[in-house]
Short mmCIF file of C-alpha atoms in Angstrom, two decimals:
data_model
loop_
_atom_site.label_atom_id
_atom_site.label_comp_id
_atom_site.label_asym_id
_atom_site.label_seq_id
_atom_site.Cartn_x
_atom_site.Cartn_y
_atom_site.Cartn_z
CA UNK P 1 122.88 144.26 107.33
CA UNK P 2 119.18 144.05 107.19
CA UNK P 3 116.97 147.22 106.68
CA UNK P 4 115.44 146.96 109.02
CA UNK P 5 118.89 147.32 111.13
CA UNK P 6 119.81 150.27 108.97
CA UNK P 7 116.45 151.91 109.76
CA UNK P 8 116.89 151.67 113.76
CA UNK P 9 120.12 153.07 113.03
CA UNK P 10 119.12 155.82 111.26
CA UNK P 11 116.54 156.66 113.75
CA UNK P 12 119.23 156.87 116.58
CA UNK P 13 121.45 158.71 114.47
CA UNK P 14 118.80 161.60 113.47
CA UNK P 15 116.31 161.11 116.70
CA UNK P 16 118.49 159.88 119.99
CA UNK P 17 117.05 158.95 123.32
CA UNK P 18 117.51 162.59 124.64
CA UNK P 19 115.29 164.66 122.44
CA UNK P 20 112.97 161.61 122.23
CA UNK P 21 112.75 162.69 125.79
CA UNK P 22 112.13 166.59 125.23
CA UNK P 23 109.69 165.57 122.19
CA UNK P 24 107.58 163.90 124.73
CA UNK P 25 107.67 166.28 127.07
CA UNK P 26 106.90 168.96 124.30
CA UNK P 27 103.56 166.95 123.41
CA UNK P 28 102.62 166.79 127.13
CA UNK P 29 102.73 170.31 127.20
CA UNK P 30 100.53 170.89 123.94
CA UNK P 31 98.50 168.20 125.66
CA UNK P 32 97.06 170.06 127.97
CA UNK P 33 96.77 173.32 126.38
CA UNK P 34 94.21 171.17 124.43
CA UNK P 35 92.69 169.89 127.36
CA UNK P 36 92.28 173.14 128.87
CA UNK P 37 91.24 174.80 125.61
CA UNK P 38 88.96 171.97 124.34
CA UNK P 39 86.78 172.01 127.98
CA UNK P 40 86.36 175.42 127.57
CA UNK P 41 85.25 175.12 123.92
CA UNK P 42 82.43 172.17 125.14
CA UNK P 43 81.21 174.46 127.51
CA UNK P 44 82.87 172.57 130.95
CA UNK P 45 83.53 175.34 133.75
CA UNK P 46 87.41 174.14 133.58
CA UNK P 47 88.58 176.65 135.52
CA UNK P 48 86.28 175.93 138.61
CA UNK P 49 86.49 172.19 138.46
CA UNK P 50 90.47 172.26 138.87
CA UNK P 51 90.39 174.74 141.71
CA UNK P 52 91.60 177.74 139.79
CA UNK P 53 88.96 180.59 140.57
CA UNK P 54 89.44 182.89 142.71
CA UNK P 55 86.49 185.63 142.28
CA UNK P 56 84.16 185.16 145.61
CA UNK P 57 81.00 184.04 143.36
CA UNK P 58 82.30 180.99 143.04
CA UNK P 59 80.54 179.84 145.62
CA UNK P 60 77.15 179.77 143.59
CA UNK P 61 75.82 177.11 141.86
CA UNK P 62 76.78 176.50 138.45
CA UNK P 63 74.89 173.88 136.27
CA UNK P 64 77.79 172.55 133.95
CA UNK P 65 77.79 173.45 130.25
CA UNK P 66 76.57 176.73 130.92
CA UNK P 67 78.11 179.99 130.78
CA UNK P 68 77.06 182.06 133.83
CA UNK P 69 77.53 185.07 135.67
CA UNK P 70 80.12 182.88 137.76
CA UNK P 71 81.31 181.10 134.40
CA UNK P 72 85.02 183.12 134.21
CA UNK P 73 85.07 182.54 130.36
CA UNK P 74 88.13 184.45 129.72
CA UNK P 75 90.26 183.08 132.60
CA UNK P 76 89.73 179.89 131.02
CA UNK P 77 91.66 182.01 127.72
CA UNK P 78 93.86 183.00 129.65
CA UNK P 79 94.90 179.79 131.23
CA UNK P 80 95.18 178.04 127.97
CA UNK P 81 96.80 180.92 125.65
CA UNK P 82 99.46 180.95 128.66
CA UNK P 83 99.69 177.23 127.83
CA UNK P 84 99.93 177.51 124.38
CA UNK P 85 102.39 180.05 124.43
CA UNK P 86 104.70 177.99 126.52
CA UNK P 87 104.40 174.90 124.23
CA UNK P 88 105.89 177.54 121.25
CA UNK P 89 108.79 178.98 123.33
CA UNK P 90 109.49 175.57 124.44
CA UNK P 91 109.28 173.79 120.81
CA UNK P 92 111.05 176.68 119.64
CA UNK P 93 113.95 176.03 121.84
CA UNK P 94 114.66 172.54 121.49
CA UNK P 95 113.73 172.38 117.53
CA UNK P 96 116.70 174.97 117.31
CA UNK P 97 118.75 172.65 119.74
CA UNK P 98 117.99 169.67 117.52
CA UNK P 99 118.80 171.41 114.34
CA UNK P 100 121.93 172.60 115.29
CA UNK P 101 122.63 168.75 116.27
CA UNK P 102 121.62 167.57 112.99
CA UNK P 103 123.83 170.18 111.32
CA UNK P 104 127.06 169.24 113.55
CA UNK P 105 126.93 165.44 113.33
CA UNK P 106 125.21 164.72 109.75
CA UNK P 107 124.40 161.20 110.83
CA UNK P 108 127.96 160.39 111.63
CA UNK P 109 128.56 157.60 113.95
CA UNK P 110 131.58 158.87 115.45
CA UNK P 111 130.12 162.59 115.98
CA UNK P 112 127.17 161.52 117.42
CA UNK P 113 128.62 160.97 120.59
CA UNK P 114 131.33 163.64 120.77
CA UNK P 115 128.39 166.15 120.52
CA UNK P 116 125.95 164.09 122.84
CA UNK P 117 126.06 166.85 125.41
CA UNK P 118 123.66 169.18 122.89
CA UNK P 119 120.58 167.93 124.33
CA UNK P 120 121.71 168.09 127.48
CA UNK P 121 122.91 171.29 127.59
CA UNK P 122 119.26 172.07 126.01
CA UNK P 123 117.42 170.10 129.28
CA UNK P 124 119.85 171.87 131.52
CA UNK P 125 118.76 175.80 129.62
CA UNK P 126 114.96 174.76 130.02
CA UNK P 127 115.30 174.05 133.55
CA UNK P 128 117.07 176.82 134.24
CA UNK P 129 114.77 179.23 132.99
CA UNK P 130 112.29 177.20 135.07
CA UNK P 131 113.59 178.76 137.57
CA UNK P 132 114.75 182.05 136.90
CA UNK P 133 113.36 184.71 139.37
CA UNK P 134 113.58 187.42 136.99
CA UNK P 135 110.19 188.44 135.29
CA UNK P 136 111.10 187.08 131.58
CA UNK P 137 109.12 184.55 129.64
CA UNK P 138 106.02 183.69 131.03
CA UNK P 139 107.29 184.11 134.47
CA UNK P 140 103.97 184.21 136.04
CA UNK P 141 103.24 180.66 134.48
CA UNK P 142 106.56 179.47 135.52
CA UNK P 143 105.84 180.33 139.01
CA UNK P 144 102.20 178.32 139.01
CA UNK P 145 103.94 175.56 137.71
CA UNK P 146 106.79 175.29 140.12
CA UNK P 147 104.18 175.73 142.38
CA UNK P 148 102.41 172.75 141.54
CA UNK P 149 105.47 170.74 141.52
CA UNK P 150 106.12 171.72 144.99
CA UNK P 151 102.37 171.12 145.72
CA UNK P 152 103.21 167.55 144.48
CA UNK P 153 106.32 166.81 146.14
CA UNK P 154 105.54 168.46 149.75
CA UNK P 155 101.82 167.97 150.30
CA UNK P 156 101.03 169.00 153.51
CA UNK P 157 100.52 166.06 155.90
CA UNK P 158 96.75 166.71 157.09
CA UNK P 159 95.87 168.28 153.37
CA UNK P 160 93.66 169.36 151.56
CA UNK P 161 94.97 167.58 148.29
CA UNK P 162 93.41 169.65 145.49
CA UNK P 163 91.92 168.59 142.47
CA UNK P 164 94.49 170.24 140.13
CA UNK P 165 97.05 168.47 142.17
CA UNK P 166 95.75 165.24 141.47
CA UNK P 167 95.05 165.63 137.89
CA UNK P 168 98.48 167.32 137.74
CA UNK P 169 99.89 163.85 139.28
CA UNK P 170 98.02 162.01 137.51
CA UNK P 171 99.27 163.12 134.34
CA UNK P 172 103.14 162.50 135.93
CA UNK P 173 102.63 158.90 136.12
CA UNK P 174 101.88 158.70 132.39
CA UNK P 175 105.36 160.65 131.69
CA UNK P 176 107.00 158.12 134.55
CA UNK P 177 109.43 156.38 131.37
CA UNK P 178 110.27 159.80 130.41
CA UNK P 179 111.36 160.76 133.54
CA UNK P 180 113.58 157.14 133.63
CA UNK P 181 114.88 158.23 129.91
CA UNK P 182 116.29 161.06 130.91
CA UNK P 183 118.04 159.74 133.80
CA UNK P 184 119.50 157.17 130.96
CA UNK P 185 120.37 159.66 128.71
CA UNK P 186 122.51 161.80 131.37
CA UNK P 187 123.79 158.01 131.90
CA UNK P 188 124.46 157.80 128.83
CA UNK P 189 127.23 160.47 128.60
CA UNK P 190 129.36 158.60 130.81
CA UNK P 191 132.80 158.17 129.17
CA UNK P 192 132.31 154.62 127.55
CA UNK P 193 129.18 154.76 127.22
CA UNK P 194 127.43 155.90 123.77
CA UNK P 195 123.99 157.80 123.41
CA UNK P 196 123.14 155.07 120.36
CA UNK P 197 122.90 152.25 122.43
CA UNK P 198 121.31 151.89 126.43
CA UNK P 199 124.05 151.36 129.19
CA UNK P 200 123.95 147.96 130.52
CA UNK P 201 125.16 148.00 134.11
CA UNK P 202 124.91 145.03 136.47
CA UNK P 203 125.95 146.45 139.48
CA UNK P 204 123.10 148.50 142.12
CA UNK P 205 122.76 151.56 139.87
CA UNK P 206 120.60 149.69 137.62
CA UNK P 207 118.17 149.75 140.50
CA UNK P 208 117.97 154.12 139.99
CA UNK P 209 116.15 153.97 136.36
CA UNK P 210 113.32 151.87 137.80
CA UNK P 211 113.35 154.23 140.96
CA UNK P 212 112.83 157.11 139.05
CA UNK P 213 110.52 155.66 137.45
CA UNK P 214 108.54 155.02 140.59
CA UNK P 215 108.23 158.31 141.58
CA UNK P 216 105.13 159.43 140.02
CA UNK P 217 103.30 156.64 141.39
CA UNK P 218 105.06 157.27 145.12
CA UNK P 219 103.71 160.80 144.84
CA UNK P 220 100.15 159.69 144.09
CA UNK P 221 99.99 156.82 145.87
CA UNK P 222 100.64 159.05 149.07
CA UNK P 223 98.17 162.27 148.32
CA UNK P 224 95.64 158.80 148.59
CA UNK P 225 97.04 158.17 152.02
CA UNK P 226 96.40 161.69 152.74
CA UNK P 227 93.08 162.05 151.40
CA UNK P 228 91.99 158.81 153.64
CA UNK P 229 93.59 160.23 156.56
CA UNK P 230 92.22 163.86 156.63
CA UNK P 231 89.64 164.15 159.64
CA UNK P 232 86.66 164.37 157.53
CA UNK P 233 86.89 161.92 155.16
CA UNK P 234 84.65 158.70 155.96
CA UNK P 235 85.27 156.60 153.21
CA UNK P 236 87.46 154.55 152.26
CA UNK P 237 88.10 155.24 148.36
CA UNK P 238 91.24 157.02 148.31
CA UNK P 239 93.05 153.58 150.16
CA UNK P 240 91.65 151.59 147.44
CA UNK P 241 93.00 154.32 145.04
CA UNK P 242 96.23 154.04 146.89
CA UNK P 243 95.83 150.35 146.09
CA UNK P 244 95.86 150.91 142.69
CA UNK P 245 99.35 152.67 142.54
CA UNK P 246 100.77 150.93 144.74
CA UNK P 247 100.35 148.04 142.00
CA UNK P 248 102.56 149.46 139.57
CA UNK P 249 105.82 149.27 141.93
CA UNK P 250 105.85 145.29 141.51
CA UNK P 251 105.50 145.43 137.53
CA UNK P 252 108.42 148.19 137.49
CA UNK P 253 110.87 146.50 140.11
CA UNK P 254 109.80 143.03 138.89
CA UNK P 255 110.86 144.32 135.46
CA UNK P 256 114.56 145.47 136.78
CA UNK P 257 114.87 141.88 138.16
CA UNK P 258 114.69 139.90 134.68
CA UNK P 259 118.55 140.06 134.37
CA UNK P 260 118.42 137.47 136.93
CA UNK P 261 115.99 135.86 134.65
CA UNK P 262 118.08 135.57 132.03
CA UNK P 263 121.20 135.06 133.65
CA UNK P 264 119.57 131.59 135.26
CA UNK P 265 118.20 130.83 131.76
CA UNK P 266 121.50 131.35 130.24
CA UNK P 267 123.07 129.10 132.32
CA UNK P 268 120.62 125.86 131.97
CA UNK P 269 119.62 126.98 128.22
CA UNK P 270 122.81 128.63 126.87
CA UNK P 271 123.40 132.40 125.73
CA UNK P 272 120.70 131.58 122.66
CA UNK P 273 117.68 131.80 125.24
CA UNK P 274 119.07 135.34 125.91
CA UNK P 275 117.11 137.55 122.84
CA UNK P 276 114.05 135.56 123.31
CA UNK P 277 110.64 137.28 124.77
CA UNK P 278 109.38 134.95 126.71
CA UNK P 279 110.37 132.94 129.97
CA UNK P 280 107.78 131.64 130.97
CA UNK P 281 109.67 128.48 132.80
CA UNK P 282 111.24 131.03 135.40
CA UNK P 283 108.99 132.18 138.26
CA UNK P 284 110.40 135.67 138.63
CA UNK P 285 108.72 136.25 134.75
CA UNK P 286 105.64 134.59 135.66
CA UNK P 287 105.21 136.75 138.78
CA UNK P 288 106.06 139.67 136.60
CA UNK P 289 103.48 139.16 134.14
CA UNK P 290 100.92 138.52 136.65
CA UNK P 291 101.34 142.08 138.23
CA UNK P 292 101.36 143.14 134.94
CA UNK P 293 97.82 142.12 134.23
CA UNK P 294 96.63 142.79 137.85
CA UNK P 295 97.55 146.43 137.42
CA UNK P 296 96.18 146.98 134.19
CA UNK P 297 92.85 145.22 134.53
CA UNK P 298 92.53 147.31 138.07
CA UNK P 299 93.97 150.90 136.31
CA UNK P 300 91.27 150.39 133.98
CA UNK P 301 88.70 149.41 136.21
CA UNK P 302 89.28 152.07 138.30
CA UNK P 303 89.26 154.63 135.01
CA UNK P 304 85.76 153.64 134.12
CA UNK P 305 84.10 153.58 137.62
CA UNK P 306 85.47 156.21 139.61
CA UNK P 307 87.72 158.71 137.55
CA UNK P 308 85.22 158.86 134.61
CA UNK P 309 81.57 157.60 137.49
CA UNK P 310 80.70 155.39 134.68
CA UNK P 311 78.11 152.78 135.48
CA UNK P 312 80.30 149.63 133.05
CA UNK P 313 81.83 148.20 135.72
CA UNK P 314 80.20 148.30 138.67
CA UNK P 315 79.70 145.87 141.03
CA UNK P 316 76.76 147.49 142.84
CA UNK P 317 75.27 149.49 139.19
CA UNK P 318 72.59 152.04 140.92
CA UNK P 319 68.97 150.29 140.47
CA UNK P 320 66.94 153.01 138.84
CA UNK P 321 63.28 152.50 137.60
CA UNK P 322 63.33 153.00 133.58
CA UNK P 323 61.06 156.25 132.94
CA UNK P 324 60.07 158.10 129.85
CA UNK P 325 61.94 161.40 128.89
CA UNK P 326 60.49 164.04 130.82
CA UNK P 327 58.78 167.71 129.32
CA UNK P 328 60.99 170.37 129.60
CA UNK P 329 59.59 172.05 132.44
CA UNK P 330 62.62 174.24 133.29
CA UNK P 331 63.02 176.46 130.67
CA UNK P 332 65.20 178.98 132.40
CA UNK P 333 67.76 176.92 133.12
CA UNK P 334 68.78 177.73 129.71
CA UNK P 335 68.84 181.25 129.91
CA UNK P 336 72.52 182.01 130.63
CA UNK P 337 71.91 183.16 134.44
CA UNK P 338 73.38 181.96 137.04
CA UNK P 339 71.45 179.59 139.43
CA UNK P 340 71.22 179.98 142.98
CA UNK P 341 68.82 178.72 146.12
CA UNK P 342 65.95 181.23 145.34
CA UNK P 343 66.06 180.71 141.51
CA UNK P 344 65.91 177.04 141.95
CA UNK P 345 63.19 177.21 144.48
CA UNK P 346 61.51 179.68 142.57
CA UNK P 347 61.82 177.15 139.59
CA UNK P 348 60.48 174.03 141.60
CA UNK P 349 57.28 176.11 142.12
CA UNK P 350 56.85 176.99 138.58
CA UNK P 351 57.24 173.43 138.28
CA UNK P 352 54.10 172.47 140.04
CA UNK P 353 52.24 175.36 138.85
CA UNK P 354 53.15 175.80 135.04
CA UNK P 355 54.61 173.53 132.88
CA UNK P 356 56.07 174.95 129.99
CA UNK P 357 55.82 172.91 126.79
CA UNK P 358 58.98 174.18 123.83
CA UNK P 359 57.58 173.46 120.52
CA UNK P 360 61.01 174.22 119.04
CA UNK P 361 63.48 171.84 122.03
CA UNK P 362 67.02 173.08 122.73
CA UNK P 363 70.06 170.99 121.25
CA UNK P 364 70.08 169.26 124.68
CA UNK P 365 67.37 167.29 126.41
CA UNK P 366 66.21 165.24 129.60
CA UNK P 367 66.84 161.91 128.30
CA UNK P 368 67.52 158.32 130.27
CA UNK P 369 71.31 157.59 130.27
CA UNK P 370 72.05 154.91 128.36
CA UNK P 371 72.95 151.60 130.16
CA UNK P 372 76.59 151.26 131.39
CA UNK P 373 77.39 155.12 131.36
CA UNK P 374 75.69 157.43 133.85
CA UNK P 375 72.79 160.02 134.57
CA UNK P 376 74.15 162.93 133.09
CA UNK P 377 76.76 163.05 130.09
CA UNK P 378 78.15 166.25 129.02
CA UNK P 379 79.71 165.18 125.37
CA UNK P 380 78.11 163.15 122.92
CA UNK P 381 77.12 159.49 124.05
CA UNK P 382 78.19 157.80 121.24
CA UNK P 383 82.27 158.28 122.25
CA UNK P 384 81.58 156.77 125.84
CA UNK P 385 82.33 153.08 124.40
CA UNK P 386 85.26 154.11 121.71
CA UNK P 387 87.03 155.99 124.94
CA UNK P 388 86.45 153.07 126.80
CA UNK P 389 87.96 150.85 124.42
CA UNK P 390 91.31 153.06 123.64
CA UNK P 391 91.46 152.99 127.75
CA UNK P 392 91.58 149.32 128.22
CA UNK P 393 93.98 148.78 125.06
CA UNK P 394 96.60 151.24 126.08
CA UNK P 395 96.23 150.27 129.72
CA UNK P 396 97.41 146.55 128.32
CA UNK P 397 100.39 147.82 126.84
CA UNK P 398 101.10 150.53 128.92
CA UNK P 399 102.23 148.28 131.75
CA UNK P 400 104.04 146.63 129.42
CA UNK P 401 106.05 149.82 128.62
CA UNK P 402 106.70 150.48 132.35
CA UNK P 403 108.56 147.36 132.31
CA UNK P 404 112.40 148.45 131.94
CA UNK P 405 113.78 145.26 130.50
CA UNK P 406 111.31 144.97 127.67
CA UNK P 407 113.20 148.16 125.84
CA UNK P 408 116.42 147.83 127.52
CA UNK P 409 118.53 147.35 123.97
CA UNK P 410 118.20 149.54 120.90
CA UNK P 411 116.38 147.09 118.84
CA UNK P 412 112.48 147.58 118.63
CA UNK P 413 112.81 151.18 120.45
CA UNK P 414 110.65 152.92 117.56
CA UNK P 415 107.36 151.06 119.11
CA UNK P 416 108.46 151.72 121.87
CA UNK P 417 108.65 155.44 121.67
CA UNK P 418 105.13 155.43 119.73
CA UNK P 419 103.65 153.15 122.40
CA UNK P 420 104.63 156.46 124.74
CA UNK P 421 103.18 158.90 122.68
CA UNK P 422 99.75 156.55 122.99
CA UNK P 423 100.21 156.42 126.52
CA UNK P 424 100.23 160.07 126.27
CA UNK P 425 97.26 160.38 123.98
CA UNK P 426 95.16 157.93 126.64
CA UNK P 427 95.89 160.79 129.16
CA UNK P 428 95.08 163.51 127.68
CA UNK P 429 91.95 161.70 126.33
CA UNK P 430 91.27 160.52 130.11
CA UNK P 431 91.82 164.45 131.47
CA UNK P 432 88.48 165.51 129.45
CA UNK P 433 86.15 162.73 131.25
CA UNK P 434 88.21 162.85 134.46
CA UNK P 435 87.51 166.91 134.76
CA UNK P 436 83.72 166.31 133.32
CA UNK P 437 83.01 163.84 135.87
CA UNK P 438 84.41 166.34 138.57
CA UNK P 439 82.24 169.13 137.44
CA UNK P 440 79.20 166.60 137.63
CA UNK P 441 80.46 165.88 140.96
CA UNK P 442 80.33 169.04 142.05
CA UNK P 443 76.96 170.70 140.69
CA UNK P 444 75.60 167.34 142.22
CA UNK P 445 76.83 168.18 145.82
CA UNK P 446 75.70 171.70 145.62
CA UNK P 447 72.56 171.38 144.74
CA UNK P 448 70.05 172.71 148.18
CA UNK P 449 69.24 168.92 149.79
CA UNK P 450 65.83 170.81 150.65
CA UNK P 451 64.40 170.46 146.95
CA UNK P 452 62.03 167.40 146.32
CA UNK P 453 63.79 164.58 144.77
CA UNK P 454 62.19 164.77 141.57
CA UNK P 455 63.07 168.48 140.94
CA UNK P 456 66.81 167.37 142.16
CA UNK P 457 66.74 165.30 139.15
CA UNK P 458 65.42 167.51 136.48
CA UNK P 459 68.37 169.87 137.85
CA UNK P 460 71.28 167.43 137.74
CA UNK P 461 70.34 165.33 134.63
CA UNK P 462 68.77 168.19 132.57
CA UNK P 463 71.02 167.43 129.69
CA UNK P 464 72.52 163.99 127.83
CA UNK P 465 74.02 164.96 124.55
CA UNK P 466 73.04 162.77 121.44
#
């Protein structure tokens, strides 16, 4: 047998489908405790940008990247030692669960099956403390996140949708195989069936993996019908948003539907065409691949220009006249206090009055944004183009890894699982621009409509990092 065979093996043996499944989830969770911590550390109000305050002076202005009055620092601690904390009970739990399956089967074949029901037993513990009413382990965490869940899978018809809700969605679609795995894995306990290898079942249940799978994208795709509908919105964004989940059903279902592929190929070409990749002759993998590439190039697309409001991809770029830096001529705004309508007013007639010249600048400046991004970047320029770049690449092969036939036997299912965890990485990557561009957003709408345009601009694009 080749070693490569023995490897794969190996890998099933020590690492099956099932806590493959919790290990992902695991790193989701650690995901966003580092989202959530590493905002807070860059100086992004976090904790107002996902809808989370609740102290009544959050109605004031708050330039991003500064810590203010309103700036709730240590909820922002809070939120994310609450996160970390659940990553360690939850890590703790399952590396116990997978140790005591490693001591009971040894890498035996024949016990790895008869003691399949480990993991599951671990899934089924987890979710039941999930849920337990009684105030044990992080119960006030539980409850916010069974809250959000709810949030996500009973929006209320005329809305609002928050922000948290969409991020929190958002982030679901990337864990959309994970959901389908462990579906497969209870499958997989079936009497005849063997947690080493993925069940193979012609009949209409092999329709369920790819409709779990869809569900993520369901549960966007219709907080984007919501959004469009709600009486005051006017634009129409969130359908074309809709648009772009609704793309990912054809590349999923489409996927289910190569059996047929290679049944018809099987019987023109014999059973030899079966391992190959590529069909190319059939139509059914043609129209497969072409959704493929239509949602990816869109997802991405979409990424750039209106989760992340960069200027790349635009078809109507905003025509600005090219200016020199500016003096800094608001000195106060990096004092620390919090900004309201009479400060900034107050500030606009310094403006005109007194310009203050800062022989020693701050670490940020009033700079032009640099072509393709936009106005006013919060982190450093220079990792606009390398996040771009790990967006489009695992938005390629992402939609390849939707695709349930392209994994559906054993062999080749250790890229598979690391193209996951990259698909996981692009998230949590995309959650630090998505959240920046929000709190951007925000300061942008709040800012009193009755200043003069040019002191508008020194207020919103104060600040580009080098």
């Amino acid at each position: 047998m080749p070693p490569s065979d023995n490897d794969e093996i190996y890998y099933h043996l020590s690492f099956p489908l099932p806590y493959r499944a919790l290990f992902l989830v695991g790193l989701g969770i650690l995901g966003w405790a580092t989202n959530l911590h590493g905002l807070d550390g860059l100086r992004v109000d976090v904790v107002a940008a996902m809808d989370l305050r609740t102290d009544p002076s959050s109605s004031k202005v708050v330039m991003p990247m500064h810590h203010s009055a309103p700036f709730n620092h240590s909820k922002a601690m809070v939120l994310y030692h609450a996160a970390y904390r659940i990553f360690f009970y939850y890590s703790g739990l399952c590396l116990l669960s997978w140790s005591l399956y490693r001591l009971v089967t040894q890498g035996d074949r024949t016990l790895v099956d008869y003691y399949g029901y480990i993991p599951v037993f671990t899934a089924i513990a987890i979710l039941l403390i999930l849920i337990c009413p009684y105030n044990i382990i992080l119960k006030t965490e539980r409850e916010k996140f069974t809250l959000a869940i709810r949030r996500c899978l009973f929006p209320p018809p005329s809305g609002p949708i928050y922000f948290s809700d969409v991020v929190f969605a958002d982030i679901g679609t990337s864990f959309a195989k994970v959901f389908g795995e462990i579906w497969l894995s209870l499958w997989m306990l079936k009497p005849g069936n063997s947690i080493l290898v993925p069940p193979v079942d012609d009949s209409w249940l092999r329709w369920i993996f790819p409709t779990v799978m869809s569900v993520p994208f369901f549960l966007r795709f219709r907080q984007c019908l919501i959004e469009y509908n709600l009486a005051e919105n006017d634009s129409r964004r969130p359908l074309f948003n809709a648009l772009k989940y609704a793309t990912s059903f054809p590349v999923i279902f489409l996927s289910a539907a190569q059996r047929i592929v290679v049944t018809d190929l099987i019987k023109e070409k014999g059973v030899k065409v079966a391992g190959e990749p590529w069909h190319g002759e059939h139509p059914l993998f043609r129209l497969w691949l072409l959704a493929a590439v239509i949602n990816s190039l869109y997802s991405f697309w979409w990424d750039v220009t209106n989760d992340w409001g960069l200027d790349l991809l635009r078809f109507d770029p905003p025509q600005k006249e090219r200016q020199p830096p500016k003096a800094l001529v608001l000195p106060r705004l990096y004092s620390g206090t919090s900004i309201n309508r009479a400060s900034v007013d107050s500030l606009s007639s310094e403006e005109n009055h007194h310009v203050v010249q800062v022989s020693d600048p701050p670490k940020y400046r009033h700079r032009q944004s640099c072509v393709g991004l936009r106005t006013v970047l919060l982190f450093p320029r220079a990792i606009y183009p390398v996040l771009i770049f790990i967006n489009l690449l695992l938005r390629m092969t992402w939609s390849v890894k939707l695709s349930t036939h392209v994994d559906a036997t054993r062999d080749g299912s250790v890229g598979f699982f690391w193209l996951e965890v990259a698909e996981l990485v692009r998230r949590w990557l995309w959650v630090f621009v998505r959240v920046e561009w929000e709190v951007i957003k925000r300061a942008q709408e709040r800012v009193p409509t009755s200043l003069p345009n040019d002191s508008t601009s020194d207020i919103l694009c104060y600040e580009v990092r080098e």
